[in-house]
């Protein structure tokens, strides 16, 4: 007769190992990512508030561009977080029309109640710079060999210009819930992708979690995954040892009966 004990034992062990690997990588790894994301959202409910800016039409390209950002829908957030400090920043999509004067400075101003600040950013409308900014993975010299469906050929430059720090109390107690934005003449702004942004200035561990988001996601996932995998392996080892003990007892009983 053929002894089937060894093949059955090998099959049983392979099933145990495959089950552990499946549980560790297919179940516990996604669960660890979701656990970290839940932990992140609980610890950091908000990281930035983006308020859309509506610009008024103008009759001439040489006129100053003026727009408004309605803060009223976000007033409760500022009222509930009076001690939080926000970094006021202007995020604009600038359309580059002319190929002349490719690099120039643009003056802009933000007014919120009694708060008013003027700043300047450098606008670079050079073709290679625009293409690289909008297509990080495609080299500029290889742009003609890439299908146009996979590249962004719009002549739009995204500019982020920070202003100053404001507390939630200062913003909520402002005399006006409309922030006025004035952009220097000879500058055309895309209304659909322009925002007034309020970045929460977290401190401690939350500062690193926001500033180094991808690194924190990787480290946090490894920690959650390592702990859950350790518990899974420990449970499997305990179960395996108990099963071996019971299996050995059954074998001893069979040997005694045969003898």
PDB file of C-alpha atoms in Angstrom:
ATOM      1  CA  UNK A   1       0.000   0.000   0.000  1.00  0.00           C
ATOM      2  CA  UNK A   2       1.093   3.534  -0.724  1.00  0.00           C
ATOM      3  CA  UNK A   3       1.822   5.653   2.333  1.00  0.00           C
ATOM      4  CA  UNK A   4      -0.154   8.898   1.943  1.00  0.00           C
ATOM      5  CA  UNK A   5       0.889  10.410   5.278  1.00  0.00           C
ATOM      6  CA  UNK A   6       3.821  12.411   3.867  1.00  0.00           C
ATOM      7  CA  UNK A   7       1.954  13.954   0.863  1.00  0.00           C
ATOM      8  CA  UNK A   8      -1.006  14.830   3.081  1.00  0.00           C
ATOM      9  CA  UNK A   9       1.304  16.469   5.643  1.00  0.00           C
ATOM     10  CA  UNK A  10       3.051  18.477   2.924  1.00  0.00           C
ATOM     11  CA  UNK A  11      -0.276  19.557   1.458  1.00  0.00           C
ATOM     12  CA  UNK A  12      -1.485  20.559   4.896  1.00  0.00           C
ATOM     13  CA  UNK A  13       1.652  22.632   5.574  1.00  0.00           C
ATOM     14  CA  UNK A  14       1.478  24.344   2.184  1.00  0.00           C
ATOM     15  CA  UNK A  15      -2.145  25.247   2.875  1.00  0.00           C
ATOM     16  CA  UNK A  16      -1.176  26.735   6.235  1.00  0.00           C
ATOM     17  CA  UNK A  17       1.650  28.781   4.710  1.00  0.00           C
ATOM     18  CA  UNK A  18      -0.445  29.980   1.788  1.00  0.00           C
ATOM     19  CA  UNK A  19      -3.250  30.959   4.165  1.00  0.00           C
ATOM     20  CA  UNK A  20      -0.836  32.969   6.318  1.00  0.00           C
ATOM     21  CA  UNK A  21       0.678  34.706   3.274  1.00  0.00           C
ATOM     22  CA  UNK A  22      -2.762  35.444   1.844  1.00  0.00           C
ATOM     23  CA  UNK A  23      -3.971  36.870   5.143  1.00  0.00           C
ATOM     24  CA  UNK A  24      -0.817  38.939   5.622  1.00  0.00           C
ATOM     25  CA  UNK A  25      -0.599  40.535   2.178  1.00  0.00           C
ATOM     26  CA  UNK A  26      -4.122  40.457   0.745  1.00  0.00           C
ATOM     27  CA  UNK A  27      -6.126  41.164   3.905  1.00  0.00           C
ATOM     28  CA  UNK A  28      -3.868  42.779   6.509  1.00  0.00           C
ATOM     29  CA  UNK A  29      -1.928  45.100   4.167  1.00  0.00           C
ATOM     30  CA  UNK A  30      -5.022  46.881   2.731  1.00  0.00           C
ATOM     31  CA  UNK A  31      -6.532  46.895   6.214  1.00  0.00           C
ATOM     32  CA  UNK A  32      -3.370  48.576   7.552  1.00  0.00           C
ATOM     33  CA  UNK A  33      -3.560  51.287   4.875  1.00  0.00           C
ATOM     34  CA  UNK A  34      -7.208  51.966   5.712  1.00  0.00           C
ATOM     35  CA  UNK A  35      -6.384  51.995   9.428  1.00  0.00           C
ATOM     36  CA  UNK A  36      -3.682  54.621   8.943  1.00  0.00           C
ATOM     37  CA  UNK A  37      -5.949  56.762   6.745  1.00  0.00           C
ATOM     38  CA  UNK A  38      -8.638  56.617   9.428  1.00  0.00           C
ATOM     39  CA  UNK A  39      -6.055  57.505  12.078  1.00  0.00           C
ATOM     40  CA  UNK A  40      -4.856  60.405   9.895  1.00  0.00           C
ATOM     41  CA  UNK A  41      -8.365  61.771   9.305  1.00  0.00           C
ATOM     42  CA  UNK A  42      -9.133  61.537  13.032  1.00  0.00           C
ATOM     43  CA  UNK A  43      -5.944  63.290  14.084  1.00  0.00           C
ATOM     44  CA  UNK A  44      -6.010  65.847  11.240  1.00  0.00           C
ATOM     45  CA  UNK A  45      -9.633  66.612  10.285  1.00  0.00           C
ATOM     46  CA  UNK A  46      -8.597  69.462   7.979  1.00  0.00           C
ATOM     47  CA  UNK A  47      -5.270  70.422   6.441  1.00  0.00           C
ATOM     48  CA  UNK A  48      -6.306  73.097   3.948  1.00  0.00           C
ATOM     49  CA  UNK A  49      -9.449  75.044   3.032  1.00  0.00           C
ATOM     50  CA  UNK A  50      -9.778  76.053  -0.622  1.00  0.00           C
ATOM     51  CA  UNK A  51     -12.156  78.902  -1.374  1.00  0.00           C
ATOM     52  CA  UNK A  52     -12.955  79.413  -5.092  1.00  0.00           C
ATOM     53  CA  UNK A  53     -12.263  82.873  -6.515  1.00  0.00           C
ATOM     54  CA  UNK A  54     -14.707  84.506  -8.925  1.00  0.00           C
ATOM     55  CA  UNK A  55     -13.136  87.149 -11.141  1.00  0.00           C
ATOM     56  CA  UNK A  56     -15.154  89.881 -12.793  1.00  0.00           C
ATOM     57  CA  UNK A  57     -14.855  90.295 -16.564  1.00  0.00           C
ATOM     58  CA  UNK A  58     -12.789  93.203 -17.781  1.00  0.00           C
ATOM     59  CA  UNK A  59     -12.953  95.287 -20.939  1.00  0.00           C
ATOM     60  CA  UNK A  60      -9.238  95.432 -21.628  1.00  0.00           C
ATOM     61  CA  UNK A  61      -6.281  93.090 -21.152  1.00  0.00           C
ATOM     62  CA  UNK A  62      -4.336  96.019 -19.690  1.00  0.00           C
ATOM     63  CA  UNK A  63      -6.810  96.504 -16.828  1.00  0.00           C
ATOM     64  CA  UNK A  64      -6.312  95.122 -13.342  1.00  0.00           C
ATOM     65  CA  UNK A  65      -8.131  91.834 -12.697  1.00  0.00           C
ATOM     66  CA  UNK A  66     -10.362  91.827  -9.603  1.00  0.00           C
ATOM     67  CA  UNK A  67     -12.064  88.864  -7.975  1.00  0.00           C
ATOM     68  CA  UNK A  68     -13.814  87.844  -4.759  1.00  0.00           C
ATOM     69  CA  UNK A  69     -13.725  84.752  -2.568  1.00  0.00           C
ATOM     70  CA  UNK A  70     -16.841  84.064  -0.477  1.00  0.00           C
ATOM     71  CA  UNK A  71     -15.794  82.866   2.994  1.00  0.00           C
ATOM     72  CA  UNK A  72     -19.294  82.636   4.465  1.00  0.00           C
ATOM     73  CA  UNK A  73     -19.680  78.839   3.931  1.00  0.00           C
ATOM     74  CA  UNK A  74     -16.436  78.342   5.889  1.00  0.00           C
ATOM     75  CA  UNK A  75     -17.187  80.731   8.760  1.00  0.00           C
ATOM     76  CA  UNK A  76     -18.257  77.940  11.140  1.00  0.00           C
ATOM     77  CA  UNK A  77     -14.963  76.134  10.593  1.00  0.00           C
ATOM     78  CA  UNK A  78     -13.005  79.225  11.613  1.00  0.00           C
ATOM     79  CA  UNK A  79     -15.329  79.839  14.585  1.00  0.00           C
ATOM     80  CA  UNK A  80     -14.860  76.266  15.848  1.00  0.00           C
ATOM     81  CA  UNK A  81     -11.065  76.518  15.545  1.00  0.00           C
ATOM     82  CA  UNK A  82     -10.268  79.985  16.943  1.00  0.00           C
ATOM     83  CA  UNK A  83      -6.814  78.993  18.213  1.00  0.00           C
ATOM     84  CA  UNK A  84      -5.659  77.345  15.014  1.00  0.00           C
ATOM     85  CA  UNK A  85      -3.260  79.328  12.855  1.00  0.00           C
ATOM     86  CA  UNK A  86      -3.811  79.421   9.094  1.00  0.00           C
ATOM     87  CA  UNK A  87      -1.372  80.384   6.362  1.00  0.00           C
ATOM     88  CA  UNK A  88      -3.181  82.523   3.812  1.00  0.00           C
ATOM     89  CA  UNK A  89      -2.084  81.669   0.279  1.00  0.00           C
ATOM     90  CA  UNK A  90      -3.184  82.557  -3.234  1.00  0.00           C
ATOM     91  CA  UNK A  91      -3.352  79.763  -5.811  1.00  0.00           C
ATOM     92  CA  UNK A  92      -3.822  80.989  -9.386  1.00  0.00           C
ATOM     93  CA  UNK A  93      -3.780  79.429 -12.827  1.00  0.00           C
ATOM     94  CA  UNK A  94      -2.207  82.047 -15.114  1.00  0.00           C
ATOM     95  CA  UNK A  95      -2.763  81.808 -18.869  1.00  0.00           C
ATOM     96  CA  UNK A  96       0.313  82.629 -20.944  1.00  0.00           C
ATOM     97  CA  UNK A  97      -0.645  84.218 -24.250  1.00  0.00           C
ATOM     98  CA  UNK A  98       2.423  86.087 -25.439  1.00  0.00           C
ATOM     99  CA  UNK A  99       5.795  84.493 -26.073  1.00  0.00           C
ATOM    100  CA  UNK A 100       7.506  87.814 -25.412  1.00  0.00           C
ATOM    101  CA  UNK A 101       8.522  88.905 -21.947  1.00  0.00           C
ATOM    102  CA  UNK A 102       8.511  85.271 -20.836  1.00  0.00           C
ATOM    103  CA  UNK A 103       9.673  85.926 -17.275  1.00  0.00           C
ATOM    104  CA  UNK A 104       8.163  88.816 -15.358  1.00  0.00           C
ATOM    105  CA  UNK A 105       6.914  89.726 -11.903  1.00  0.00           C
ATOM    106  CA  UNK A 106       3.192  89.996 -11.151  1.00  0.00           C
ATOM    107  CA  UNK A 107       1.864  92.158  -8.323  1.00  0.00           C
ATOM    108  CA  UNK A 108      -1.261  91.013  -6.494  1.00  0.00           C
ATOM    109  CA  UNK A 109      -3.162  92.127  -3.427  1.00  0.00           C
ATOM    110  CA  UNK A 110      -5.535  90.390  -0.979  1.00  0.00           C
ATOM    111  CA  UNK A 111      -7.958  92.298   1.259  1.00  0.00           C
ATOM    112  CA  UNK A 112      -9.994  90.632   4.012  1.00  0.00           C
ATOM    113  CA  UNK A 113     -11.754  93.094   6.281  1.00  0.00           C
ATOM    114  CA  UNK A 114      -9.076  95.220   7.917  1.00  0.00           C
ATOM    115  CA  UNK A 115      -6.344  92.868   6.716  1.00  0.00           C
ATOM    116  CA  UNK A 116      -4.616  93.841   3.489  1.00  0.00           C
ATOM    117  CA  UNK A 117      -1.384  92.528   1.999  1.00  0.00           C
ATOM    118  CA  UNK A 118       0.490  93.002  -1.249  1.00  0.00           C
ATOM    119  CA  UNK A 119       2.897  90.482  -2.703  1.00  0.00           C
ATOM    120  CA  UNK A 120       4.711  89.598  -5.910  1.00  0.00           C
ATOM    121  CA  UNK A 121       5.399  86.330  -7.683  1.00  0.00           C
ATOM    122  CA  UNK A 122       7.560  85.536 -10.696  1.00  0.00           C
ATOM    123  CA  UNK A 123       5.617  84.358 -13.744  1.00  0.00           C
ATOM    124  CA  UNK A 124       7.627  82.147 -16.086  1.00  0.00           C
ATOM    125  CA  UNK A 125       5.923  81.685 -19.461  1.00  0.00           C
ATOM    126  CA  UNK A 126       8.777  79.929 -21.212  1.00  0.00           C
ATOM    127  CA  UNK A 127       7.497  77.010 -23.248  1.00  0.00           C
ATOM    128  CA  UNK A 128       9.813  74.367 -21.795  1.00  0.00           C
ATOM    129  CA  UNK A 129       9.045  75.471 -18.226  1.00  0.00           C
ATOM    130  CA  UNK A 130       5.275  75.322 -18.802  1.00  0.00           C
ATOM    131  CA  UNK A 131       5.486  71.878 -20.389  1.00  0.00           C
ATOM    132  CA  UNK A 132       7.647  70.498 -17.585  1.00  0.00           C
ATOM    133  CA  UNK A 133       5.299  71.936 -14.932  1.00  0.00           C
ATOM    134  CA  UNK A 134       2.236  70.331 -16.515  1.00  0.00           C
ATOM    135  CA  UNK A 135       3.885  67.055 -17.576  1.00  0.00           C
ATOM    136  CA  UNK A 136       6.261  65.811 -14.909  1.00  0.00           C
ATOM    137  CA  UNK A 137       6.760  62.368 -16.440  1.00  0.00           C
ATOM    138  CA  UNK A 138       7.315  63.424 -20.063  1.00  0.00           C
ATOM    139  CA  UNK A 139      10.654  65.032 -21.052  1.00  0.00           C
ATOM    140  CA  UNK A 140      10.284  68.235 -23.029  1.00  0.00           C
ATOM    141  CA  UNK A 141      12.449  67.019 -25.921  1.00  0.00           C
ATOM    142  CA  UNK A 142      10.307  63.888 -26.302  1.00  0.00           C
ATOM    143  CA  UNK A 143       6.982  65.720 -26.379  1.00  0.00           C
ATOM    144  CA  UNK A 144       6.503  65.119 -30.123  1.00  0.00           C
ATOM    145  CA  UNK A 145       6.745  61.350 -29.637  1.00  0.00           C
ATOM    146  CA  UNK A 146       4.045  61.149 -26.962  1.00  0.00           C
ATOM    147  CA  UNK A 147       0.346  61.041 -27.953  1.00  0.00           C
ATOM    148  CA  UNK A 148      -1.389  64.367 -27.247  1.00  0.00           C
ATOM    149  CA  UNK A 149      -3.997  62.527 -25.186  1.00  0.00           C
ATOM    150  CA  UNK A 150      -1.293  61.749 -22.615  1.00  0.00           C
ATOM    151  CA  UNK A 151       0.112  65.268 -22.306  1.00  0.00           C
ATOM    152  CA  UNK A 152      -1.152  68.644 -21.185  1.00  0.00           C
ATOM    153  CA  UNK A 153      -0.296  71.231 -23.840  1.00  0.00           C
ATOM    154  CA  UNK A 154      -2.186  74.124 -22.265  1.00  0.00           C
ATOM    155  CA  UNK A 155      -0.127  77.243 -21.696  1.00  0.00           C
ATOM    156  CA  UNK A 156      -1.150  77.544 -18.069  1.00  0.00           C
ATOM    157  CA  UNK A 157       1.157  78.133 -15.127  1.00  0.00           C
ATOM    158  CA  UNK A 158       0.002  77.339 -11.597  1.00  0.00           C
ATOM    159  CA  UNK A 159       1.312  79.870  -9.083  1.00  0.00           C
ATOM    160  CA  UNK A 160       1.094  79.570  -5.304  1.00  0.00           C
ATOM    161  CA  UNK A 161       1.920  82.757  -3.422  1.00  0.00           C
ATOM    162  CA  UNK A 162       1.805  82.721   0.419  1.00  0.00           C
ATOM    163  CA  UNK A 163       0.905  85.814   2.429  1.00  0.00           C
ATOM    164  CA  UNK A 164       0.886  85.700   6.221  1.00  0.00           C
ATOM    165  CA  UNK A 165      -0.444  83.801   9.230  1.00  0.00           C
ATOM    166  CA  UNK A 166      -3.959  84.428  10.548  1.00  0.00           C
ATOM    167  CA  UNK A 167      -5.778  82.762  13.429  1.00  0.00           C
ATOM    168  CA  UNK A 168      -9.256  81.307  13.111  1.00  0.00           C
ATOM    169  CA  UNK A 169     -10.520  84.016  15.469  1.00  0.00           C
ATOM    170  CA  UNK A 170      -9.115  86.789  13.278  1.00  0.00           C
ATOM    171  CA  UNK A 171     -10.747  85.354  10.173  1.00  0.00           C
ATOM    172  CA  UNK A 172     -14.140  84.671  11.785  1.00  0.00           C
ATOM    173  CA  UNK A 173     -14.257  88.142  13.367  1.00  0.00           C
ATOM    174  CA  UNK A 174     -13.469  89.878  10.095  1.00  0.00           C
ATOM    175  CA  UNK A 175     -15.882  92.659   9.159  1.00  0.00           C
ATOM    176  CA  UNK A 176     -16.372  91.111   5.718  1.00  0.00           C
ATOM    177  CA  UNK A 177     -16.864  87.516   4.612  1.00  0.00           C
ATOM    178  CA  UNK A 178     -15.691  88.363   1.103  1.00  0.00           C
ATOM    179  CA  UNK A 179     -11.984  88.489   0.393  1.00  0.00           C
ATOM    180  CA  UNK A 180     -11.001  90.761  -2.476  1.00  0.00           C
ATOM    181  CA  UNK A 181      -8.194  89.734  -4.796  1.00  0.00           C
ATOM    182  CA  UNK A 182      -6.547  92.193  -7.195  1.00  0.00           C
ATOM    183  CA  UNK A 183      -4.137  90.912  -9.825  1.00  0.00           C
ATOM    184  CA  UNK A 184      -1.823  93.182 -11.787  1.00  0.00           C
ATOM    185  CA  UNK A 185      -2.726  94.201 -15.327  1.00  0.00           C
ATOM    186  CA  UNK A 186      -1.517  92.249 -18.367  1.00  0.00           C
ATOM    187  CA  UNK A 187      -2.299  89.019 -16.511  1.00  0.00           C
ATOM    188  CA  UNK A 188      -5.143  86.671 -17.396  1.00  0.00           C
ATOM    189  CA  UNK A 189      -6.400  84.237 -14.769  1.00  0.00           C
ATOM    190  CA  UNK A 190      -8.334  80.998 -15.240  1.00  0.00           C
ATOM    191  CA  UNK A 191     -11.435  81.414 -13.058  1.00  0.00           C
ATOM    192  CA  UNK A 192     -12.128  77.677 -12.843  1.00  0.00           C
ATOM    193  CA  UNK A 193      -8.853  76.807 -11.109  1.00  0.00           C
ATOM    194  CA  UNK A 194      -8.081  79.761  -8.850  1.00  0.00           C
ATOM    195  CA  UNK A 195      -8.439  79.552  -5.090  1.00  0.00           C
ATOM    196  CA  UNK A 196      -7.770  81.418  -1.884  1.00  0.00           C
ATOM    197  CA  UNK A 197      -6.246  78.775   0.376  1.00  0.00           C
ATOM    198  CA  UNK A 198      -5.984  78.547   4.161  1.00  0.00           C
ATOM    199  CA  UNK A 199      -3.342  76.018   5.251  1.00  0.00           C
ATOM    200  CA  UNK A 200      -3.631  74.841   8.851  1.00  0.00           C
ATOM    201  CA  UNK A 201      -0.304  75.247  10.651  1.00  0.00           C
ATOM    202  CA  UNK A 202      -0.225  72.063  12.713  1.00  0.00           C
ATOM    203  CA  UNK A 203       2.549  71.432  15.233  1.00  0.00           C
ATOM    204  CA  UNK A 204       4.115  68.353  16.785  1.00  0.00           C
ATOM    205  CA  UNK A 205       3.669  65.015  15.054  1.00  0.00           C
ATOM    206  CA  UNK A 206       0.789  66.374  12.967  1.00  0.00           C
ATOM    207  CA  UNK A 207       3.152  68.840  11.312  1.00  0.00           C
ATOM    208  CA  UNK A 208       5.316  65.984  10.024  1.00  0.00           C
ATOM    209  CA  UNK A 209       2.276  63.922   9.020  1.00  0.00           C
ATOM    210  CA  UNK A 210       1.014  66.776   6.827  1.00  0.00           C
ATOM    211  CA  UNK A 211       4.365  68.037   5.533  1.00  0.00           C
ATOM    212  CA  UNK A 212       5.747  64.575   4.746  1.00  0.00           C
ATOM    213  CA  UNK A 213       2.470  62.903   3.848  1.00  0.00           C
ATOM    214  CA  UNK A 214       3.809  60.089   1.651  1.00  0.00           C
ATOM    215  CA  UNK A 215       6.615  59.213   4.047  1.00  0.00           C
ATOM    216  CA  UNK A 216       4.204  59.245   6.983  1.00  0.00           C
ATOM    217  CA  UNK A 217       1.774  57.066   5.032  1.00  0.00           C
ATOM    218  CA  UNK A 218       4.531  54.533   4.354  1.00  0.00           C
ATOM    219  CA  UNK A 219       5.818  54.499   7.947  1.00  0.00           C
ATOM    220  CA  UNK A 220       2.313  54.398   9.437  1.00  0.00           C
ATOM    221  CA  UNK A 221       1.254  51.556   7.153  1.00  0.00           C
ATOM    222  CA  UNK A 222       4.381  49.567   8.066  1.00  0.00           C
ATOM    223  CA  UNK A 223       3.672  50.037  11.783  1.00  0.00           C
ATOM    224  CA  UNK A 224       0.022  48.961  11.503  1.00  0.00           C
ATOM    225  CA  UNK A 225       0.925  46.129   9.143  1.00  0.00           C
ATOM    226  CA  UNK A 226       3.794  44.925  11.332  1.00  0.00           C
ATOM    227  CA  UNK A 227       1.640  44.815  14.457  1.00  0.00           C
ATOM    228  CA  UNK A 228      -1.289  43.064  12.761  1.00  0.00           C
ATOM    229  CA  UNK A 229       1.046  40.601  10.999  1.00  0.00           C
ATOM    230  CA  UNK A 230       2.770  39.799  14.308  1.00  0.00           C
ATOM    231  CA  UNK A 231      -0.589  39.061  15.934  1.00  0.00           C
ATOM    232  CA  UNK A 232      -1.602  36.945  12.938  1.00  0.00           C
ATOM    233  CA  UNK A 233       1.631  34.916  12.998  1.00  0.00           C
ATOM    234  CA  UNK A 234       1.477  34.491  16.760  1.00  0.00           C
ATOM    235  CA  UNK A 235      -2.090  33.221  16.526  1.00  0.00           C
ATOM    236  CA  UNK A 236      -1.113  30.854  13.716  1.00  0.00           C
ATOM    237  CA  UNK A 237       1.845  29.475  15.700  1.00  0.00           C
ATOM    238  CA  UNK A 238      -0.270  28.892  18.802  1.00  0.00           C
ATOM    239  CA  UNK A 239      -2.967  27.187  16.743  1.00  0.00           C
ATOM    240  CA  UNK A 240      -0.362  25.101  14.913  1.00  0.00           C
ATOM    241  CA  UNK A 241       1.304  23.959  18.152  1.00  0.00           C
ATOM    242  CA  UNK A 242      -2.025  22.978  19.706  1.00  0.00           C
ATOM    243  CA  UNK A 243      -2.986  21.070  16.571  1.00  0.00           C
ATOM    244  CA  UNK A 244       0.353  19.228  16.565  1.00  0.00           C
ATOM    245  CA  UNK A 245      -0.099  18.289  20.217  1.00  0.00           C
ATOM    246  CA  UNK A 246      -3.565  16.897  19.594  1.00  0.00           C
ATOM    247  CA  UNK A 247      -2.369  15.129  16.431  1.00  0.00           C
ATOM    248  CA  UNK A 248       0.564  13.607  18.324  1.00  0.00           C
ATOM    249  CA  UNK A 249      -1.770  12.376  21.059  1.00  0.00           C
ATOM    250  CA  UNK A 250      -3.964  10.671  18.466  1.00  0.00           C
ATOM    251  CA  UNK A 251      -0.901   8.984  16.937  1.00  0.00           C
ATOM    252  CA  UNK A 252       0.277   7.770  20.368  1.00  0.00           C
ATOM    253  CA  UNK A 253      -3.141   6.286  21.060  1.00  0.00           C
ATOM    254  CA  UNK A 254      -3.089   4.457  17.702  1.00  0.00           C
ATOM    255  CA  UNK A 255       0.417   3.091  18.413  1.00  0.00           C
ATOM    256  CA  UNK A 256      -0.681   1.790  21.830  1.00  0.00           C
ATOM    257  CA  UNK A 257      -3.708   0.062  20.311  1.00  0.00           C
ATOM    258  CA  UNK A 258      -1.609  -1.582  17.592  1.00  0.00           C
ATOM    259  CA  UNK A 259       0.962  -2.759  20.127  1.00  0.00           C
TER     260      UNK A 259
END
